[in-house]
C-alpha positions as a Python dict, from the first residue, in 0.01 Angstrom:
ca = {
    (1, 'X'): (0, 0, 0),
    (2, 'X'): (123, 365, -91),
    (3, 'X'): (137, 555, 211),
    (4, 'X'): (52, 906, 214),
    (5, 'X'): (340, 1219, 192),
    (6, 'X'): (307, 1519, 235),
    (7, 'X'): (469, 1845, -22),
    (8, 'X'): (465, 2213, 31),
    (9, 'X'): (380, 2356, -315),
    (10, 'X'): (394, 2724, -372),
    (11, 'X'): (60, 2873, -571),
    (12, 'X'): (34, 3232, -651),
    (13, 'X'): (-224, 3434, -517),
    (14, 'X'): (-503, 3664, -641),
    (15, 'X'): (-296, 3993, -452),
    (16, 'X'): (3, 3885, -634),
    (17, 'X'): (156, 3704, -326),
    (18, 'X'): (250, 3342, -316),
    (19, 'X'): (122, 3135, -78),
    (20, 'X'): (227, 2794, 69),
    (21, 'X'): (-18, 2488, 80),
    (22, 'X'): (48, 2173, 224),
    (23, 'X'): (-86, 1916, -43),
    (24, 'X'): (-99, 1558, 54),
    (25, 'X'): (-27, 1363, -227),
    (26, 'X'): (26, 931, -276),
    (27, 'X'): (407, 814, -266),
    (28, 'X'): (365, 591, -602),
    (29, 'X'): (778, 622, -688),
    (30, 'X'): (902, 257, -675),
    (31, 'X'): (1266, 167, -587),
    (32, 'X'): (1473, 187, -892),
    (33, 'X'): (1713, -104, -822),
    (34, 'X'): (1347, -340, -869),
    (35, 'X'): (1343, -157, -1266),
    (36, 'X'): (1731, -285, -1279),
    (37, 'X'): (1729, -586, -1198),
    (38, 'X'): (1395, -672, -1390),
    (39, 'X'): (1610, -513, -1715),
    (40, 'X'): (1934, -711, -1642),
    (41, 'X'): (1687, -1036, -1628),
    (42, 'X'): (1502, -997, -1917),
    (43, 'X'): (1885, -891, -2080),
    (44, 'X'): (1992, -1238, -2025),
    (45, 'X'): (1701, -1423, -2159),
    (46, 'X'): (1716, -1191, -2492),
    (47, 'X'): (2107, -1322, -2474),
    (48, 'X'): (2032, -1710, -2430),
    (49, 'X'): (1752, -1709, -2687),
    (50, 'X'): (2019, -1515, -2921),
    (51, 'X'): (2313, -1749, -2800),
    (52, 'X'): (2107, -2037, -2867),
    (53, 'X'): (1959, -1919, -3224),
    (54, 'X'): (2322, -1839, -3338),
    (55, 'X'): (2532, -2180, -3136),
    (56, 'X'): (2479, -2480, -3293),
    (57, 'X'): (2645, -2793, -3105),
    (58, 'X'): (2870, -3017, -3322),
    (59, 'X'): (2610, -3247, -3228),
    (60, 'X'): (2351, -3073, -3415),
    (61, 'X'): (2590, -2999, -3683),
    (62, 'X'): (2702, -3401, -3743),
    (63, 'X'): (2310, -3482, -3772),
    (64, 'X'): (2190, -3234, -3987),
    (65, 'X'): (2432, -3319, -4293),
    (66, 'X'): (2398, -3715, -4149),
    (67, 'X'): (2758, -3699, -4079),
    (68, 'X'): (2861, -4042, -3988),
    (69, 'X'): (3234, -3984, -3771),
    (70, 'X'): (3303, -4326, -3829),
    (71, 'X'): (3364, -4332, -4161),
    (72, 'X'): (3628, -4011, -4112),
    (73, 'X'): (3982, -4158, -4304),
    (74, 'X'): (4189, -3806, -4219),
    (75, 'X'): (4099, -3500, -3962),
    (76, 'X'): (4085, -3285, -4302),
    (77, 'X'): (3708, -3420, -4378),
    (78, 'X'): (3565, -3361, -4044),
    (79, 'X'): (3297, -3074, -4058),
    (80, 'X'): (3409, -2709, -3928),
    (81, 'X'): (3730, -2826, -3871),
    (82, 'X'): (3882, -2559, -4103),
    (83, 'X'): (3712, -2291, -3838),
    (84, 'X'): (3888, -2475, -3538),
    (85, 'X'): (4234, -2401, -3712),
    (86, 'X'): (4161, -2099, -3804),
    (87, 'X'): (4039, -2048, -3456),
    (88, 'X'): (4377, -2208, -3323),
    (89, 'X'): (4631, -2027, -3497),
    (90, 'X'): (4469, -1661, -3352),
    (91, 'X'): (4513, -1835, -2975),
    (92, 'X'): (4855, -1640, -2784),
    (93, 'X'): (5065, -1876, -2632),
    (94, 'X'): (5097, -1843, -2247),
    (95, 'X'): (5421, -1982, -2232),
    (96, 'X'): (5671, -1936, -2489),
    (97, 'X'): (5687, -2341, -2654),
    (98, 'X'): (5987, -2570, -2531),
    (99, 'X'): (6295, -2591, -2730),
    (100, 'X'): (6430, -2933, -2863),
    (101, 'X'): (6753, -2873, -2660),
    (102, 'X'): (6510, -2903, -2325),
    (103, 'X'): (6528, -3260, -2419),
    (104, 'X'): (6881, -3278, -2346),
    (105, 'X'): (7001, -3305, -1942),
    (106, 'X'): (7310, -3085, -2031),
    (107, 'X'): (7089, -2801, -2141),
    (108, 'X'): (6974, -2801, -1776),
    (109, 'X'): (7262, -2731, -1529),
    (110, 'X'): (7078, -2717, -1197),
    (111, 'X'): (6888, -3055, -1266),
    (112, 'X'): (7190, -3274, -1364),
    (113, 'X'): (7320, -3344, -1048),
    (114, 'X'): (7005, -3485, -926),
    (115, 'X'): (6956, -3683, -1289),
    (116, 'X'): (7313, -3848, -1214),
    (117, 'X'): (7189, -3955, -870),
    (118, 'X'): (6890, -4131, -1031),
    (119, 'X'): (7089, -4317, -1278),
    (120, 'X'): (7323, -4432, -1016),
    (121, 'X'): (7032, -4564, -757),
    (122, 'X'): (6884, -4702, -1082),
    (123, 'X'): (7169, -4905, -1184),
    (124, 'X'): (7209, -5020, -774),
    (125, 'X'): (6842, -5069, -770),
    (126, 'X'): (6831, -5296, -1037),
    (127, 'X'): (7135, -5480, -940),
    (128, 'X'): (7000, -5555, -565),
    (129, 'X'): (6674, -5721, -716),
    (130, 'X'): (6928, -5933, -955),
    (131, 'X'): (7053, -6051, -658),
    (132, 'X'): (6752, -6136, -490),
    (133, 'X'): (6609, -6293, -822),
    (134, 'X'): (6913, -6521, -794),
    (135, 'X'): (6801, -6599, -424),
    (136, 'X'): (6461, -6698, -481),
    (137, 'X'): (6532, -6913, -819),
    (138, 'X'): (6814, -7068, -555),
    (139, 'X'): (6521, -7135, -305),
    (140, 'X'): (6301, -7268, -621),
    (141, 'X'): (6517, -7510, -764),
    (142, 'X'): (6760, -7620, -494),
    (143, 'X'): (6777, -7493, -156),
    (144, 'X'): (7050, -7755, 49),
    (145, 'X'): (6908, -8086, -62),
    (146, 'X'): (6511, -7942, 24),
    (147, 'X'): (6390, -7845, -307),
    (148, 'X'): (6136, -7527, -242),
    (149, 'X'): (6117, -7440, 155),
    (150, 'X'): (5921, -7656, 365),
    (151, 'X'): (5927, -7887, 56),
    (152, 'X'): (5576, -7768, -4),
    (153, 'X'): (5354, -7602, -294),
    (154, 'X'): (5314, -7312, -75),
    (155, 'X'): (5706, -7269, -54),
    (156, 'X'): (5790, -7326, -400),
    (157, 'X'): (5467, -7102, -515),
    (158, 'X'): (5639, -6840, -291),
    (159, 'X'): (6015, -6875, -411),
    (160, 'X'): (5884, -6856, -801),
    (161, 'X'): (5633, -6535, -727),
    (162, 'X'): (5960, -6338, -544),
    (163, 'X'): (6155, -6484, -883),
    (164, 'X'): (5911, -6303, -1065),
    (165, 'X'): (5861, -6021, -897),
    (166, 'X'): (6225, -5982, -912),
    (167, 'X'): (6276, -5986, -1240),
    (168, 'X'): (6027, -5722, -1294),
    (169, 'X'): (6155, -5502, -1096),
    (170, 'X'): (6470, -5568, -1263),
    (171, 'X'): (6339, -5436, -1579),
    (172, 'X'): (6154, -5167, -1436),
    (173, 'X'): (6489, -5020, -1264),
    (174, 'X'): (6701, -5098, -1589),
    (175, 'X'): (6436, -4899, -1803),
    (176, 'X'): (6473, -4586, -1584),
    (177, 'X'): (6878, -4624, -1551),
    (178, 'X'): (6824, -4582, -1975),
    (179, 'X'): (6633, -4295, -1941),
    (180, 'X'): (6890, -4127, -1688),
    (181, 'X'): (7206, -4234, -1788),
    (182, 'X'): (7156, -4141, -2148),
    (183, 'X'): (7256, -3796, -2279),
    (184, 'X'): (6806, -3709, -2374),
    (185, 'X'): (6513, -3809, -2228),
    (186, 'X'): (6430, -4124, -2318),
    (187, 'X'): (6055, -4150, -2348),
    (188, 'X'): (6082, -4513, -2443),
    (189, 'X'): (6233, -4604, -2145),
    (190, 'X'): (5995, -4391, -1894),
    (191, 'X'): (5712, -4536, -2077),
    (192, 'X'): (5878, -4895, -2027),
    (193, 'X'): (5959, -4836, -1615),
    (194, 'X'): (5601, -4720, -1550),
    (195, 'X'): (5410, -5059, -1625),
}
């Protein structure tokens, strides 16, 4: 409900003087921040009807030419691709891109010392577990007279899964000692000591 204000208005007179009436009159002005917010709103629908008239999906795009992307042979025949490289090459770079000599441990100073120290614990790594491969093919196959401890399934089941496991590690170890012993990264050989 509007409540009631009152305003002093000025009226001239009939003797030429100007005289001073109290007028009540309604307070209809509304709070403007009610006419902003109702214009941002009805701003944002106007922009997701437009957004949505003008965006197709790639979605939309495959079905409405019944675009199959299974039967894509190269990237080249894949719809709107030409706008995604166009789109690509305008992008700035954030970083400036890596140079091929990054791949190379003497273009890094302050990290070789610590790549030497993994190539060495590699190499002793990998020579401990062939040592303790040896051990458990020992306990395996011959192990004073008792073949496999206790001379039971469990034992021998035991002795062949440490052989095993051995071994892997083995590789695992030697794969890494390539990588940091070598001159370059060797992404072969990372790739090869992560399975």
């Amino acid at each position: 409900m509007a409540m009631p204000r009152v305003a002093h208005v000025q009226v001239p007179s009939d003797e030429g003087e100007e005289m001073l009436l109290e007028v009540e009159t309604l307070n209809t002005v509304k709070p403007r921040h009610w006419y902003f917010a109702g214009a941002g709103l009805a701003l944002l629908v106007v922009l997701g009807v437009a957004a949505k008239v003008v965006y197709r999906s790639p979605e939309t795009l495959l079905q409405s030419k019944n675009f199959d992307i299974n039967t894509v042979q190269e990237w080249e025949q894949i719809p709107g691709i030409d706008q995604v490289v166009e789109h690509a090459k305008t992008l700035e770079l954030k970083q400036p891109l890596r140079n091929l000599n990054d791949l190379f441990y003497e273009s890094q100073p302050e990290e070789l010392p610590w790549i030497r120290t993994e190539c060495v614990i590699d190499v002793v790594q990998g020579a401990a577990y062939l040592g303790q491969a040896v051990v458990f093919l020992y306990k395996a196959i011959k192990y004073d007279g008792i073949r496999c401890p206790d001379n039971s399934p469990a034992g021998c089941a035991a002795s062949i899964a440490g052989f095993i496991t051995s071994v892997t590690w083995i590789a695992s170890y030697l794969s890494f000692a390539a990588n940091a012993c070598g001159a370059a990264v060797n992404s072969g050989a990372l790739c090869a000591g992560d399975w």
